[in-house]
PDB file of C-alpha atoms in Angstrom:
ATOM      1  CA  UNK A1040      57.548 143.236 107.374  1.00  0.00           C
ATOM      2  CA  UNK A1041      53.995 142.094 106.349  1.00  0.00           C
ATOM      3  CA  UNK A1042      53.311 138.393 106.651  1.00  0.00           C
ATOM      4  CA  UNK A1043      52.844 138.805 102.753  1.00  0.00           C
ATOM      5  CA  UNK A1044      56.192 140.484 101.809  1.00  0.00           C
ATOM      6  CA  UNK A1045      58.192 137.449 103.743  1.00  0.00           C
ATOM      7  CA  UNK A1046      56.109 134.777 101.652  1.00  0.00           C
ATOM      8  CA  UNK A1047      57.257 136.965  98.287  1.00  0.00           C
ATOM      9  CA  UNK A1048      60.579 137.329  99.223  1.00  0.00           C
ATOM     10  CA  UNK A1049      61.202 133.774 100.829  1.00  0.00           C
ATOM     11  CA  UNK A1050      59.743 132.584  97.020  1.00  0.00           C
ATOM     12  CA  UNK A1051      62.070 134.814  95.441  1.00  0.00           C
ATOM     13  CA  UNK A1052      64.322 133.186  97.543  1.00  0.00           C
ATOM     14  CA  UNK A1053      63.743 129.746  96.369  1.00  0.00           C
ATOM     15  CA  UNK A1054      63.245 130.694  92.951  1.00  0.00           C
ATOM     16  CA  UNK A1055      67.388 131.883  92.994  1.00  0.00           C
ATOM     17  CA  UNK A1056      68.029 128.499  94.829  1.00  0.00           C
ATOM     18  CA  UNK A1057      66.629 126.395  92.322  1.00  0.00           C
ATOM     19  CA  UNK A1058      67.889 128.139  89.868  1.00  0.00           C
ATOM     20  CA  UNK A1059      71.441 127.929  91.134  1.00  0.00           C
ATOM     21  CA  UNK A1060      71.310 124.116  91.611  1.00  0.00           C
ATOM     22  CA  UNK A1061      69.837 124.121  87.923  1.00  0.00           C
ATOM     23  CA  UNK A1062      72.896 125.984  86.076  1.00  0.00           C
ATOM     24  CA  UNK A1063      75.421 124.374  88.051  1.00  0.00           C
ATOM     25  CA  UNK A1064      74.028 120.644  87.489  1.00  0.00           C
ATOM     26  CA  UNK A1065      73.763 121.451  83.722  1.00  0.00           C
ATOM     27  CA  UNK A1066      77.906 122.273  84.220  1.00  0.00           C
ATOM     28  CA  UNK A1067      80.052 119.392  83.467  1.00  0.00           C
ATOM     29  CA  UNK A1068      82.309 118.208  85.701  1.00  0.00           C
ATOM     30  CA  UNK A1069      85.310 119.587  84.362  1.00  0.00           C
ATOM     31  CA  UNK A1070      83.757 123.401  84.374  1.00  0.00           C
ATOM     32  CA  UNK A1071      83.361 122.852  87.774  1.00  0.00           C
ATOM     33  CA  UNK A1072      86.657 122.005  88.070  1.00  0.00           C
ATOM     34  CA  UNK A1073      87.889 124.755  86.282  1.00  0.00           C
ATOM     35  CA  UNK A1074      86.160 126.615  88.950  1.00  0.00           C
ATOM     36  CA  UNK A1075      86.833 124.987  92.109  1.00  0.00           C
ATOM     37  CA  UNK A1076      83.487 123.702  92.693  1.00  0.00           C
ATOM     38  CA  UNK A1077      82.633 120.244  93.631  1.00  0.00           C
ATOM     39  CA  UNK A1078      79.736 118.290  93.161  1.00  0.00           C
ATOM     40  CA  UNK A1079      78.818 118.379  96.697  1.00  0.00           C
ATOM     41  CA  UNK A1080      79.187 121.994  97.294  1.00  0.00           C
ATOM     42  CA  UNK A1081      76.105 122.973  94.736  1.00  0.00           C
ATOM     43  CA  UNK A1082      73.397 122.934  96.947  1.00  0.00           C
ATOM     44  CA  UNK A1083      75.346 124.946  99.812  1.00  0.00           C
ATOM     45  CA  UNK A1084      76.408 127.226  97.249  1.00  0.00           C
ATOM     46  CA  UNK A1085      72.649 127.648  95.860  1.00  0.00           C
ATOM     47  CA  UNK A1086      71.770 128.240  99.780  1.00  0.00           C
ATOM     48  CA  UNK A1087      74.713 131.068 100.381  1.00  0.00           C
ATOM     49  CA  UNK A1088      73.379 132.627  96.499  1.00  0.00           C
ATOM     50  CA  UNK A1089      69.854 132.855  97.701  1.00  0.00           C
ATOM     51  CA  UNK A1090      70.236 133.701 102.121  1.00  0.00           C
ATOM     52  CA  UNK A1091      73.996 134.692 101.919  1.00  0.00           C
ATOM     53  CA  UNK A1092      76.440 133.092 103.475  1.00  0.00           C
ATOM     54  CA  UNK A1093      76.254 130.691 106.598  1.00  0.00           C
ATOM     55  CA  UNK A1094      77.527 132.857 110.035  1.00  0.00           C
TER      56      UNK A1094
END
């Protein structure tokens, strides 16, 4: 892989973090609840959306 095509995809990457962290901060807590989500599991589950999940 070209140094180019791992700067586009690591972007792309960070573009479905962000994203992730977005909609599930706009949530309230009480979706969350509803489904099983905590506060402080949004930004590992923005990581595991964007790189998949932790080994």
């Amino acid at each position: 892989m070209t140094a180019i095509q791992r700067m586009q995809e690591n972007r792309a990457r960070r573009a479905v973090y962000r994203q992730t962290v977005r909609e599930l901060n706009a949530l309230t807590t009480r979706d969350l609840d509803d489904l099983g989500i905590s506060r402080s599991m949004i930004t590992r589950l923005a990581h595991e959306a964007a790189w998949g999940s932790a080994r």
